[in-house]
């Protein structure tokens, strides 16, 4: 029971972070280690910058 509550808490936390636009660096690193072990993961700063550009555009500027 405790294990399922912990798992639900992790999913809830991840969902909330995604809802407000906060990228999940630890999930990204785990994905890179399991799926792409031959590639170096981005630093947190590079990851955050890439996610910001993906969300808001790369300097294109939007009005409202």
mmCIF file of N, CA and C in Angstrom:
data_model
loop_
_atom_site.group_PDB
_atom_site.id
_atom_site.type_symbol
_atom_site.label_atom_id
_atom_site.label_comp_id
_atom_site.label_asym_id
_atom_site.label_seq_id
_atom_site.Cartn_x
_atom_site.Cartn_y
_atom_site.Cartn_z
ATOM 1 N N UNK A 1 0.822 -1.197 0.000
ATOM 2 C CA UNK A 1 0.000 0.000 0.000
ATOM 3 C C UNK A 1 0.866 1.261 0.000
ATOM 4 N N UNK A 2 1.888 1.259 0.842
ATOM 5 C CA UNK A 2 2.771 2.422 0.925
ATOM 6 C C UNK A 2 3.468 2.667 -0.403
ATOM 7 N N UNK A 3 3.869 1.586 -1.057
ATOM 8 C CA UNK A 3 4.536 1.714 -2.359
ATOM 9 C C UNK A 3 3.616 2.356 -3.393
ATOM 10 N N UNK A 4 2.350 1.959 -3.399
ATOM 11 C CA UNK A 4 1.419 2.542 -4.374
ATOM 12 C C UNK A 4 1.139 4.015 -4.063
ATOM 13 N N UNK A 5 1.132 4.387 -2.792
ATOM 14 C CA UNK A 5 0.953 5.792 -2.427
ATOM 15 C C UNK A 5 2.159 6.625 -2.857
ATOM 16 N N UNK A 6 3.360 6.078 -2.685
ATOM 17 C CA UNK A 6 4.562 6.791 -3.116
ATOM 18 C C UNK A 6 4.567 6.977 -4.626
ATOM 19 N N UNK A 7 4.181 5.938 -5.339
ATOM 20 C CA UNK A 7 4.127 6.012 -6.799
ATOM 21 C C UNK A 7 3.094 7.049 -7.238
ATOM 22 N N UNK A 8 1.936 7.060 -6.602
ATOM 23 C CA UNK A 8 0.898 8.037 -6.929
ATOM 24 C C UNK A 8 1.391 9.450 -6.631
ATOM 25 N N UNK A 9 2.124 9.615 -5.548
ATOM 26 C CA UNK A 9 2.680 10.924 -5.201
ATOM 27 C C UNK A 9 3.678 11.414 -6.230
ATOM 28 N N UNK A 10 4.523 10.497 -6.719
ATOM 29 C CA UNK A 10 5.493 10.882 -7.758
ATOM 30 C C UNK A 10 4.771 11.317 -9.030
ATOM 31 N N UNK A 11 3.750 10.551 -9.436
ATOM 32 C CA UNK A 11 2.995 10.900 -10.637
ATOM 33 C C UNK A 11 2.260 12.223 -10.467
ATOM 34 N N UNK A 12 1.697 12.442 -9.303
ATOM 35 C CA UNK A 12 1.001 13.693 -9.038
ATOM 36 C C UNK A 12 1.967 14.872 -9.096
ATOM 37 N N UNK A 13 3.129 14.725 -8.472
ATOM 38 C CA UNK A 13 4.128 15.789 -8.501
ATOM 39 C C UNK A 13 4.594 16.084 -9.914
ATOM 40 N N UNK A 14 4.844 15.034 -10.689
ATOM 41 C CA UNK A 14 5.270 15.222 -12.074
ATOM 42 C C UNK A 14 4.172 15.909 -12.874
ATOM 43 N N UNK A 15 2.938 15.504 -12.674
ATOM 44 C CA UNK A 15 1.820 16.124 -13.393
ATOM 45 C C UNK A 15 1.682 17.596 -13.055
ATOM 46 N N UNK A 16 1.804 17.926 -11.783
ATOM 47 C CA UNK A 16 1.692 19.324 -11.377
ATOM 48 C C UNK A 16 2.809 20.172 -11.959
ATOM 49 N N UNK A 17 4.035 19.628 -11.963
ATOM 50 C CA UNK A 17 5.149 20.372 -12.557
ATOM 51 C C UNK A 17 4.909 20.608 -14.038
ATOM 52 N N UNK A 18 4.417 19.608 -14.736
ATOM 53 C CA UNK A 18 4.144 19.773 -16.163
ATOM 54 C C UNK A 18 3.019 20.769 -16.409
ATOM 55 N N UNK A 19 2.024 20.789 -15.526
ATOM 56 C CA UNK A 19 0.896 21.703 -15.689
ATOM 57 C C UNK A 19 1.326 23.160 -15.584
ATOM 58 N N UNK A 20 2.306 23.436 -14.731
ATOM 59 C CA UNK A 20 2.754 24.816 -14.570
ATOM 60 C C UNK A 20 3.984 25.111 -15.411
ATOM 61 N N UNK A 21 4.412 24.141 -16.198
ATOM 62 C CA UNK A 21 5.498 24.378 -17.137
ATOM 63 C C UNK A 21 6.891 24.168 -16.596
ATOM 64 N N UNK A 22 7.038 23.489 -15.467
ATOM 65 C CA UNK A 22 8.367 23.212 -14.944
ATOM 66 C C UNK A 22 8.859 21.879 -15.507
ATOM 67 N N UNK A 23 9.968 21.888 -16.221
ATOM 68 C CA UNK A 23 10.478 20.645 -16.790
ATOM 69 C C UNK A 23 11.017 19.725 -15.702
ATOM 70 N N UNK A 24 10.974 18.434 -15.940
ATOM 71 C CA UNK A 24 11.412 17.442 -14.967
ATOM 72 C C UNK A 24 12.769 16.890 -15.386
ATOM 73 N N UNK A 25 13.820 17.480 -14.863
ATOM 74 C CA UNK A 25 15.183 17.123 -15.260
ATOM 75 C C UNK A 25 15.524 15.686 -14.865
ATOM 76 N N UNK A 26 15.121 15.245 -13.682
ATOM 77 C CA UNK A 26 15.455 13.891 -13.235
ATOM 78 C C UNK A 26 14.840 12.833 -14.148
ATOM 79 N N UNK A 27 13.622 13.065 -14.624
ATOM 80 C CA UNK A 27 12.989 12.133 -15.551
ATOM 81 C C UNK A 27 13.756 12.103 -16.864
ATOM 82 N N UNK A 28 14.190 13.270 -17.317
ATOM 83 C CA UNK A 28 14.984 13.367 -18.540
ATOM 84 C C UNK A 28 16.287 12.576 -18.397
ATOM 85 N N UNK A 29 16.999 12.759 -17.291
ATOM 86 C CA UNK A 29 18.270 12.064 -17.076
ATOM 87 C C UNK A 29 18.043 10.555 -17.022
ATOM 88 N N UNK A 30 17.008 10.109 -16.319
ATOM 89 C CA UNK A 30 16.709 8.675 -16.250
ATOM 90 C C UNK A 30 16.403 8.125 -17.641
ATOM 91 N N UNK A 31 15.655 8.878 -18.439
ATOM 92 C CA UNK A 31 15.352 8.455 -19.807
ATOM 93 C C UNK A 31 16.632 8.332 -20.626
ATOM 94 N N UNK A 32 17.510 9.324 -20.530
ATOM 95 C CA UNK A 32 18.754 9.293 -21.297
ATOM 96 C C UNK A 32 19.625 8.105 -20.886
ATOM 97 N N UNK A 33 19.698 7.827 -19.594
ATOM 98 C CA UNK A 33 20.520 6.712 -19.119
ATOM 99 C C UNK A 33 19.971 5.367 -19.580
ATOM 100 N N UNK A 34 18.651 5.220 -19.605
ATOM 101 C CA UNK A 34 18.069 3.930 -19.974
ATOM 102 C C UNK A 34 17.916 3.753 -21.475
ATOM 103 N N UNK A 35 17.647 4.831 -22.196
ATOM 104 C CA UNK A 35 17.354 4.722 -23.626
ATOM 105 C C UNK A 35 18.545 5.085 -24.499
ATOM 106 N N UNK A 36 19.353 6.023 -24.062
ATOM 107 C CA UNK A 36 20.488 6.504 -24.853
ATOM 108 C C UNK A 36 21.764 6.504 -24.008
ATOM 109 N N UNK A 37 22.224 5.340 -23.548
ATOM 110 C CA UNK A 37 23.386 5.312 -22.651
ATOM 111 C C UNK A 37 24.675 5.813 -23.299
ATOM 112 N N UNK A 38 24.725 5.844 -24.628
ATOM 113 C CA UNK A 38 25.919 6.299 -25.324
ATOM 114 C C UNK A 38 25.983 7.818 -25.458
ATOM 115 N N UNK A 39 24.903 8.516 -25.111
ATOM 116 C CA UNK A 39 24.854 9.978 -25.255
ATOM 117 C C UNK A 39 24.915 10.648 -23.890
ATOM 118 N N UNK A 40 25.615 11.758 -23.841
ATOM 119 C CA UNK A 40 25.739 12.550 -22.607
ATOM 120 C C UNK A 40 24.484 13.399 -22.430
ATOM 121 N N UNK A 41 23.821 13.331 -21.258
ATOM 122 C CA UNK A 41 22.651 14.193 -21.051
ATOM 123 C C UNK A 41 23.060 15.663 -20.974
ATOM 124 N N UNK A 42 22.147 16.550 -21.329
ATOM 125 C CA UNK A 42 22.396 17.984 -21.221
ATOM 126 C C UNK A 42 22.546 18.361 -19.746
ATOM 127 N N UNK A 43 23.239 19.449 -19.508
ATOM 128 C CA UNK A 43 23.305 19.985 -18.153
ATOM 129 C C UNK A 43 21.904 20.499 -17.793
ATOM 130 N N UNK A 44 21.680 20.743 -16.498
ATOM 131 C CA UNK A 44 20.376 21.254 -16.089
ATOM 132 C C UNK A 44 20.081 22.579 -16.771
ATOM 133 N N UNK A 45 21.092 23.434 -16.849
ATOM 134 C CA UNK A 45 20.899 24.746 -17.456
ATOM 135 C C UNK A 45 20.521 24.626 -18.934
ATOM 136 N N UNK A 46 21.231 23.771 -19.680
ATOM 137 C CA UNK A 46 20.926 23.576 -21.099
ATOM 138 C C UNK A 46 19.544 22.953 -21.271
ATOM 139 N N UNK A 47 19.208 21.998 -20.410
ATOM 140 C CA UNK A 47 17.895 21.354 -20.465
ATOM 141 C C UNK A 47 16.789 22.377 -20.215
ATOM 142 N N UNK A 48 16.961 23.200 -19.190
ATOM 143 C CA UNK A 48 15.952 24.198 -18.849
ATOM 144 C C UNK A 48 15.782 25.205 -19.984
ATOM 145 N N UNK A 49 16.895 25.668 -20.558
ATOM 146 C CA UNK A 49 16.851 26.610 -21.675
ATOM 147 C C UNK A 49 16.143 25.995 -22.885
ATOM 148 N N UNK A 50 16.443 24.734 -23.197
ATOM 149 C CA UNK A 50 15.814 24.049 -24.323
ATOM 150 C C UNK A 50 14.317 23.906 -24.108
ATOM 151 N N UNK A 51 13.906 23.582 -22.895
ATOM 152 C CA UNK A 51 12.474 23.442 -22.591
ATOM 153 C C UNK A 51 11.768 24.787 -22.673
ATOM 154 N N UNK A 52 12.430 25.866 -22.220
ATOM 155 C CA UNK A 52 11.846 27.202 -22.317
ATOM 156 C C UNK A 52 11.640 27.597 -23.776
ATOM 157 N N UNK A 53 12.649 27.332 -24.614
ATOM 158 C CA UNK A 53 12.532 27.662 -26.026
ATOM 159 C C UNK A 53 11.440 26.838 -26.698
ATOM 160 N N UNK A 54 11.324 25.569 -26.304
ATOM 161 C CA UNK A 54 10.284 24.715 -26.883
ATOM 162 C C UNK A 54 8.893 25.214 -26.494
ATOM 163 N N UNK A 55 8.778 25.730 -25.283
ATOM 164 C CA UNK A 55 7.470 26.189 -24.821
ATOM 165 C C UNK A 55 7.110 27.569 -25.354
ATOM 166 N N UNK A 56 8.062 28.493 -25.313
ATOM 167 C CA UNK A 56 7.755 29.879 -25.636
ATOM 168 C C UNK A 56 8.287 30.328 -26.998
ATOM 169 N N UNK A 57 8.982 29.465 -27.686
ATOM 170 C CA UNK A 57 9.536 29.847 -28.984
ATOM 171 C C UNK A 57 10.931 30.391 -28.843
ATOM 172 N N UNK A 58 11.683 30.283 -29.894
ATOM 173 C CA UNK A 58 13.084 30.693 -29.867
ATOM 174 C C UNK A 58 13.273 32.135 -30.262
ATOM 175 N N UNK A 59 12.723 33.066 -29.527
ATOM 176 C CA UNK A 59 12.934 34.476 -29.797
ATOM 177 C C UNK A 59 12.023 35.036 -30.887
ATOM 178 N N UNK A 60 11.017 34.320 -31.258
ATOM 179 C CA UNK A 60 10.113 34.792 -32.294
ATOM 180 C C UNK A 60 9.203 35.901 -31.779
ATOM 181 N N UNK A 61 8.969 35.916 -30.504
ATOM 182 C CA UNK A 61 8.131 36.956 -29.920
ATOM 183 C C UNK A 61 6.684 36.832 -30.339
ATOM 184 N N UNK A 62 5.837 36.637 -29.384
ATOM 185 C CA UNK A 62 4.406 36.539 -29.655
ATOM 186 C C UNK A 62 3.698 37.685 -28.964
ATOM 187 N N UNK A 63 2.673 38.169 -29.567
ATOM 188 C CA UNK A 63 1.888 39.203 -28.932
ATOM 189 C C UNK A 63 0.692 38.551 -28.266
ATOM 190 N N UNK A 64 0.638 38.647 -26.977
ATOM 191 C CA UNK A 64 -0.480 38.124 -26.186
ATOM 192 C C UNK A 64 -0.651 36.671 -26.448
#
